[in-house]
N, CA, C and O atoms as CSV, one atom per row, in Angstrom:
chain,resi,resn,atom,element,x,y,z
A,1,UNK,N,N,-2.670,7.790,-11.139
A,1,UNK,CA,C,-2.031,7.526,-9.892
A,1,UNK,C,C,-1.740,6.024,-9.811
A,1,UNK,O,O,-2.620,5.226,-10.133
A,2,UNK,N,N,-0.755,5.685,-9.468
A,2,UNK,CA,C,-0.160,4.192,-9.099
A,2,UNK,C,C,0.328,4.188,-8.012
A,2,UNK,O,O,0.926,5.126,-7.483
A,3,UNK,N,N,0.081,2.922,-7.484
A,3,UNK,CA,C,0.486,2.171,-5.831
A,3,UNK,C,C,1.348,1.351,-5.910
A,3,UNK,O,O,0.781,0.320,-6.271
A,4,UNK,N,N,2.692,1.113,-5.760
A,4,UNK,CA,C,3.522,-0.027,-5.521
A,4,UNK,C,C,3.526,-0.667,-4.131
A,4,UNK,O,O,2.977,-0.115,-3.178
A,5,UNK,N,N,4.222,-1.962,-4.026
A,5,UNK,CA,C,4.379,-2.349,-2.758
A,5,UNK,C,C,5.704,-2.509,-3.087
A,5,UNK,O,O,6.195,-2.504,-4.215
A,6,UNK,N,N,6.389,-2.687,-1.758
A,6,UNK,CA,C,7.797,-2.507,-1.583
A,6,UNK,C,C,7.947,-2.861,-0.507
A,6,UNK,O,O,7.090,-2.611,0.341
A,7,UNK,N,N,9.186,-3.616,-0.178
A,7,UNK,CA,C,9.461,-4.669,1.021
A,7,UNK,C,C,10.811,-4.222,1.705
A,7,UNK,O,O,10.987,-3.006,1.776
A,8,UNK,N,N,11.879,-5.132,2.267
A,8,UNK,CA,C,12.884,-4.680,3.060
A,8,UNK,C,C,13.692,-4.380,1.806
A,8,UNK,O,O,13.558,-4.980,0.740
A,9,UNK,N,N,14.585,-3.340,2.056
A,9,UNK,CA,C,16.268,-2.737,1.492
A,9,UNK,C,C,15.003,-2.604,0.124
A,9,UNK,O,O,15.234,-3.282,-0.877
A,10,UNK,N,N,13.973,-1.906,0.139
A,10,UNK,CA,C,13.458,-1.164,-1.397
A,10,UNK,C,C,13.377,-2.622,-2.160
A,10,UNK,O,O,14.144,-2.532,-3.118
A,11,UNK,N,N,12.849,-3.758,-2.140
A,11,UNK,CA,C,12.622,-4.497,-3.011
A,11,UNK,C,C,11.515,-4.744,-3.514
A,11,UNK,O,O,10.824,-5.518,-2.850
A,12,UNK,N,N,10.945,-4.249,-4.756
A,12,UNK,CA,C,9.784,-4.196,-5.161
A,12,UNK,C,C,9.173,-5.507,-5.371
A,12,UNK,O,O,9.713,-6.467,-5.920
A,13,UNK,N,N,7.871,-5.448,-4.829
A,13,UNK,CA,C,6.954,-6.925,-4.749
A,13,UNK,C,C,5.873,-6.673,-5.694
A,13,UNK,O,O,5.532,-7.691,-6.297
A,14,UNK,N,N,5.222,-5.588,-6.005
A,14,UNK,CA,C,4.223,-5.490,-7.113
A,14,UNK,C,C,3.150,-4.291,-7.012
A,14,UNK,O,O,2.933,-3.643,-5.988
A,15,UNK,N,N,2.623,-4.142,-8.053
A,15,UNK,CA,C,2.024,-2.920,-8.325
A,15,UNK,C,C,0.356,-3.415,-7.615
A,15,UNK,O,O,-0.151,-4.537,-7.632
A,16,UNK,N,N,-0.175,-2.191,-7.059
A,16,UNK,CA,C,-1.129,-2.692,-6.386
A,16,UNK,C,C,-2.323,-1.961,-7.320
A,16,UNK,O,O,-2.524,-0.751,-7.223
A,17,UNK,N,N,-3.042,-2.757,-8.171
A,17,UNK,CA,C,-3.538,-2.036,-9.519
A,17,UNK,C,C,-4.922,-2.724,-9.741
A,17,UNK,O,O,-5.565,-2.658,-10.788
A,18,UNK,N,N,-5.289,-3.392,-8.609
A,18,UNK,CA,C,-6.446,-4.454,-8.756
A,18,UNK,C,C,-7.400,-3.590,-8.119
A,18,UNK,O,O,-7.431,-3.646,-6.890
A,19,UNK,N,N,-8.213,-2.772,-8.725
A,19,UNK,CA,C,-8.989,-1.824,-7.978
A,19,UNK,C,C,-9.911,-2.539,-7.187
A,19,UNK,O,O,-10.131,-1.822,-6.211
A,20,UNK,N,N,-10.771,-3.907,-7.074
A,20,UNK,CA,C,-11.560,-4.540,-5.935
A,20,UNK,C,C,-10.948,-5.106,-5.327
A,20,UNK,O,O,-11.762,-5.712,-4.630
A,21,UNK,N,N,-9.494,-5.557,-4.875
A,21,UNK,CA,C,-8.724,-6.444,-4.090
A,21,UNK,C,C,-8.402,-5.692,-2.881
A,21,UNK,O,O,-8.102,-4.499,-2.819
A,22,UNK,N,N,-8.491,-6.449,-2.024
A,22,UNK,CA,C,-7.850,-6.226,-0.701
A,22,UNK,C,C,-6.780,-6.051,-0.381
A,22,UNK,O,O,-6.117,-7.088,-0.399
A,23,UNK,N,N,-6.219,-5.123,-0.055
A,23,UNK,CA,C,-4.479,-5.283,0.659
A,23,UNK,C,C,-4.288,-6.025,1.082
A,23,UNK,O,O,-3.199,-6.341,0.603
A,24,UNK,N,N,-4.709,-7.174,2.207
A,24,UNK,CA,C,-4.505,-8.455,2.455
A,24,UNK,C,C,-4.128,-9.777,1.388
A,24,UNK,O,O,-3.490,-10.806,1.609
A,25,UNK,N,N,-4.839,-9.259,0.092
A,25,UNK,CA,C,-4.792,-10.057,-0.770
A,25,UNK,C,C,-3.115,-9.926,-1.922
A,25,UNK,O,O,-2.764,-10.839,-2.670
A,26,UNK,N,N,-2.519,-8.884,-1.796
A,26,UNK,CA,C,-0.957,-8.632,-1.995
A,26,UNK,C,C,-0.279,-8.983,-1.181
A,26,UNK,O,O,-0.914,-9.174,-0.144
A,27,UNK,N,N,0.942,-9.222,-1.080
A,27,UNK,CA,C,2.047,-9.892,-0.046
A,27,UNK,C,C,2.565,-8.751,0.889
A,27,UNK,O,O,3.661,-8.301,0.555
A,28,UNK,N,N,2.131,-8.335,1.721
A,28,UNK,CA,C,2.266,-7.238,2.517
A,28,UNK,C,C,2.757,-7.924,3.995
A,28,UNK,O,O,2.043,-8.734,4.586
A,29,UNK,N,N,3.925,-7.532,4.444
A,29,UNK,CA,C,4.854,-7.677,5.441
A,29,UNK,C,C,4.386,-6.546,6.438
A,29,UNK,O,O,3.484,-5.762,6.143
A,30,UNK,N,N,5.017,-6.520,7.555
A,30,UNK,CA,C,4.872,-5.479,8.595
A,30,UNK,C,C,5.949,-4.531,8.461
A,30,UNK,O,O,5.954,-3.523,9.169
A,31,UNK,N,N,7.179,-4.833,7.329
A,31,UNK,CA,C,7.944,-4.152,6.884
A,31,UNK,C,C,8.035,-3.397,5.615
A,31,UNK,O,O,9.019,-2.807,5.171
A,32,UNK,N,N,6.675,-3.526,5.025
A,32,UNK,CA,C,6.296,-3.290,3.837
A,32,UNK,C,C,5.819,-1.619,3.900
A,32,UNK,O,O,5.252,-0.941,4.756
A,33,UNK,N,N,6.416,-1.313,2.386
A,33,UNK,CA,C,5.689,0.582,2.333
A,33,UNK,C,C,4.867,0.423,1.138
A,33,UNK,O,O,4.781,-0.161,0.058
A,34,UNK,N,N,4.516,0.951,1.629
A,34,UNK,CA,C,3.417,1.074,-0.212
A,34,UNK,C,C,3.602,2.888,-0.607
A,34,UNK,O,O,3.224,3.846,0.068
A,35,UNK,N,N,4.295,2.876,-1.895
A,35,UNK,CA,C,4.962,3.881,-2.902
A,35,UNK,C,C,3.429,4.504,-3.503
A,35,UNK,O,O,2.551,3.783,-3.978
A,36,UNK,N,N,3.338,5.998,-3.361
A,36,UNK,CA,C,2.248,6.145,-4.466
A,36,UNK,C,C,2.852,7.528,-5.473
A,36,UNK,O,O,3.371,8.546,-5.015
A,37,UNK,N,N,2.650,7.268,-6.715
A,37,UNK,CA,C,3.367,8.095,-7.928
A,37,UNK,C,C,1.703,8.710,-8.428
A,37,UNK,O,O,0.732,7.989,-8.657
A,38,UNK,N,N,1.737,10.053,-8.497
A,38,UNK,CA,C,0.873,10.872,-9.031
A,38,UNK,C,C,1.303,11.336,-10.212
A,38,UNK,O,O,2.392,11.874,-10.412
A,39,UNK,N,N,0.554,11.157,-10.907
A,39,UNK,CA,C,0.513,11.895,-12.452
A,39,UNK,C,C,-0.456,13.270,-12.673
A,39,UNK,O,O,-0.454,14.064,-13.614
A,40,UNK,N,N,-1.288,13.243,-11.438
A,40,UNK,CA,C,-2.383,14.114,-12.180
A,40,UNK,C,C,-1.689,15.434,-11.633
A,40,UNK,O,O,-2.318,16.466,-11.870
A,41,UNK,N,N,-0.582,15.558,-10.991
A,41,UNK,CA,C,-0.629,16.773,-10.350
A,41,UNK,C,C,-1.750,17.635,-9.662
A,41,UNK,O,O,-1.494,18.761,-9.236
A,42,UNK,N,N,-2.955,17.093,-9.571
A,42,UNK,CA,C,-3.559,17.450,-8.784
A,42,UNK,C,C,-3.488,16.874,-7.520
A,42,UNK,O,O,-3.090,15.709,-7.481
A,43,UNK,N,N,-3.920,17.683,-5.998
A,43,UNK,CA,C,-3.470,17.080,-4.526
A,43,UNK,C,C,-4.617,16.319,-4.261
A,43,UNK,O,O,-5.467,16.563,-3.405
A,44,UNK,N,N,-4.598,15.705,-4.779
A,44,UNK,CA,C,-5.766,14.758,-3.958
A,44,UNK,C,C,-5.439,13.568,-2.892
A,44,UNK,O,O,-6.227,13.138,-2.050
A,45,UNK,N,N,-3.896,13.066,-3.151
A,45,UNK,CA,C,-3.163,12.507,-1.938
A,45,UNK,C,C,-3.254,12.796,-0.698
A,45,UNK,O,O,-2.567,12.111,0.059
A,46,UNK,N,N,-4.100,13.864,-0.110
A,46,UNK,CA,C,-4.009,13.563,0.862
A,46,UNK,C,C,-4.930,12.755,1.532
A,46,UNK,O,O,-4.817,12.191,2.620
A,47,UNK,N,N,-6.149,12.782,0.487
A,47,UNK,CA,C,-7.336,11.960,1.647
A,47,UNK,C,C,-7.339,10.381,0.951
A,47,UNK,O,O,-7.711,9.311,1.434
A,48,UNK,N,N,-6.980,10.588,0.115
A,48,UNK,CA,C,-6.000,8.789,-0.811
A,48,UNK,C,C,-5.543,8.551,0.799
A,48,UNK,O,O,-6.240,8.302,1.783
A,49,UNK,N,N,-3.976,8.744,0.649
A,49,UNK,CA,C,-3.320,8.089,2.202
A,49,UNK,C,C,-3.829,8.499,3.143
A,49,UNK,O,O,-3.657,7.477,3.808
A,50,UNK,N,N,-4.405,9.240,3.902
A,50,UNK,CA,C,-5.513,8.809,4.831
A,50,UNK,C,C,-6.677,7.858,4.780
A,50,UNK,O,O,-7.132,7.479,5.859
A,51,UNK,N,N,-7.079,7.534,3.942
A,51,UNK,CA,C,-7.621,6.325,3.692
A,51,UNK,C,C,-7.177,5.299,3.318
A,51,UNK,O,O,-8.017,4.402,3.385
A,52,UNK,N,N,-5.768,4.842,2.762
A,52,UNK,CA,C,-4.904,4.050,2.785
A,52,UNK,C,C,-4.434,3.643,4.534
A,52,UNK,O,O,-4.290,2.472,4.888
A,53,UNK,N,N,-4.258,4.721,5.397
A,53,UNK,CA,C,-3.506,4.306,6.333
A,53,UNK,C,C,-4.955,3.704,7.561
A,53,UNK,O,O,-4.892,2.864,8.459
A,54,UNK,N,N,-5.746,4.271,7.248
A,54,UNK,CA,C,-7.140,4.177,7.933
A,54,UNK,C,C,-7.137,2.441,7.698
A,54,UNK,O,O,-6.831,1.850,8.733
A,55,UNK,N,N,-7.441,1.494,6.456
A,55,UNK,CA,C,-7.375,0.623,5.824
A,55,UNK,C,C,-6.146,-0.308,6.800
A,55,UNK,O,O,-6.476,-1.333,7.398
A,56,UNK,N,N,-4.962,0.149,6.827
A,56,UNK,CA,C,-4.247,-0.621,6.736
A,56,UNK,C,C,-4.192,-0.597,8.055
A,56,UNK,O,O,-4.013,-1.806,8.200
A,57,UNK,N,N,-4.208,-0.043,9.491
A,57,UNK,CA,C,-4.579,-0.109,10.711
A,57,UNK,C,C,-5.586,-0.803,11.093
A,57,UNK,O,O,-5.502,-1.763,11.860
A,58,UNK,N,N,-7.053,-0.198,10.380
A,58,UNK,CA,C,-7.933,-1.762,10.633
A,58,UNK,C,C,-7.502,-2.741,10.384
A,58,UNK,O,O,-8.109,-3.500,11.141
A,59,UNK,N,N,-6.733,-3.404,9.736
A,59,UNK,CA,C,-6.496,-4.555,9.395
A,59,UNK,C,C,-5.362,-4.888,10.066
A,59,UNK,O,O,-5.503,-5.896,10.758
A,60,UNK,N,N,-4.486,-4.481,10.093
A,60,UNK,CA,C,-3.692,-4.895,11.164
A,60,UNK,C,C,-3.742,-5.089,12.692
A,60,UNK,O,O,-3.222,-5.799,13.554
A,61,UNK,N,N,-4.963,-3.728,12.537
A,61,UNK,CA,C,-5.343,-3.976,14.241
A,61,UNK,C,C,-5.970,-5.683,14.318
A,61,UNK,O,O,-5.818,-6.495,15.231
A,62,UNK,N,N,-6.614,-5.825,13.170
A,62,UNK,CA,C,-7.524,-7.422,14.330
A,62,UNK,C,C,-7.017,-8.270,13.929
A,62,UNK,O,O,-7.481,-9.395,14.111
A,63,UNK,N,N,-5.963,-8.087,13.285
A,63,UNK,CA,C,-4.654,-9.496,12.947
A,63,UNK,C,C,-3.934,-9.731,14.144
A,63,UNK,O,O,-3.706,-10.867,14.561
A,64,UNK,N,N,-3.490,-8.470,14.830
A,64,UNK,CA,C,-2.657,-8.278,15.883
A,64,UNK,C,C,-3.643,-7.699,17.248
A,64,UNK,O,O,-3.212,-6.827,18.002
A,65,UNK,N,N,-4.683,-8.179,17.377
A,65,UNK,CA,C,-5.222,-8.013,18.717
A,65,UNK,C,C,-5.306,-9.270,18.847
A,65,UNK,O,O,-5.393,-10.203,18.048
A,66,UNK,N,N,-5.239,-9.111,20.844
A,66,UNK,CA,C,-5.074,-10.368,21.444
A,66,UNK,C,C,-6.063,-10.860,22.547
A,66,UNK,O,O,-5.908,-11.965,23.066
């Protein structure tokens, strides 16, 4: 399984492949998607991006609370 990041009009910024790094620590915009490509054909995506999106709400939440 691989994670890209991807910015405005689909412009790819980089593969997110650093298994101890922080999403904070990639160049991540508020316009940013992050791409994920499965190989295993097995479904395990779903609790991946639920825990991707879990992640990325905490963190945005206390960037952007006021």
């Amino acid at each position: 399984m691989e994670l890209e990041l991807y910015g405005v009009d689909d412009k790819f910024y980089s593969k997110l492949d650093q298994e101890d790094a922080l999403l904070g620590s990639y160049p991540v915009d508020e316009r940013c998607r992050i791409h994920l490509i499965d190989h295993s054909g097995v479904s395990q995506i779903s609790s991946l991006v639920t825990g991707l999106v879990s992640a990325m709400m905490s963190h945005w939440g206390k960037t952007m609370a006021v």
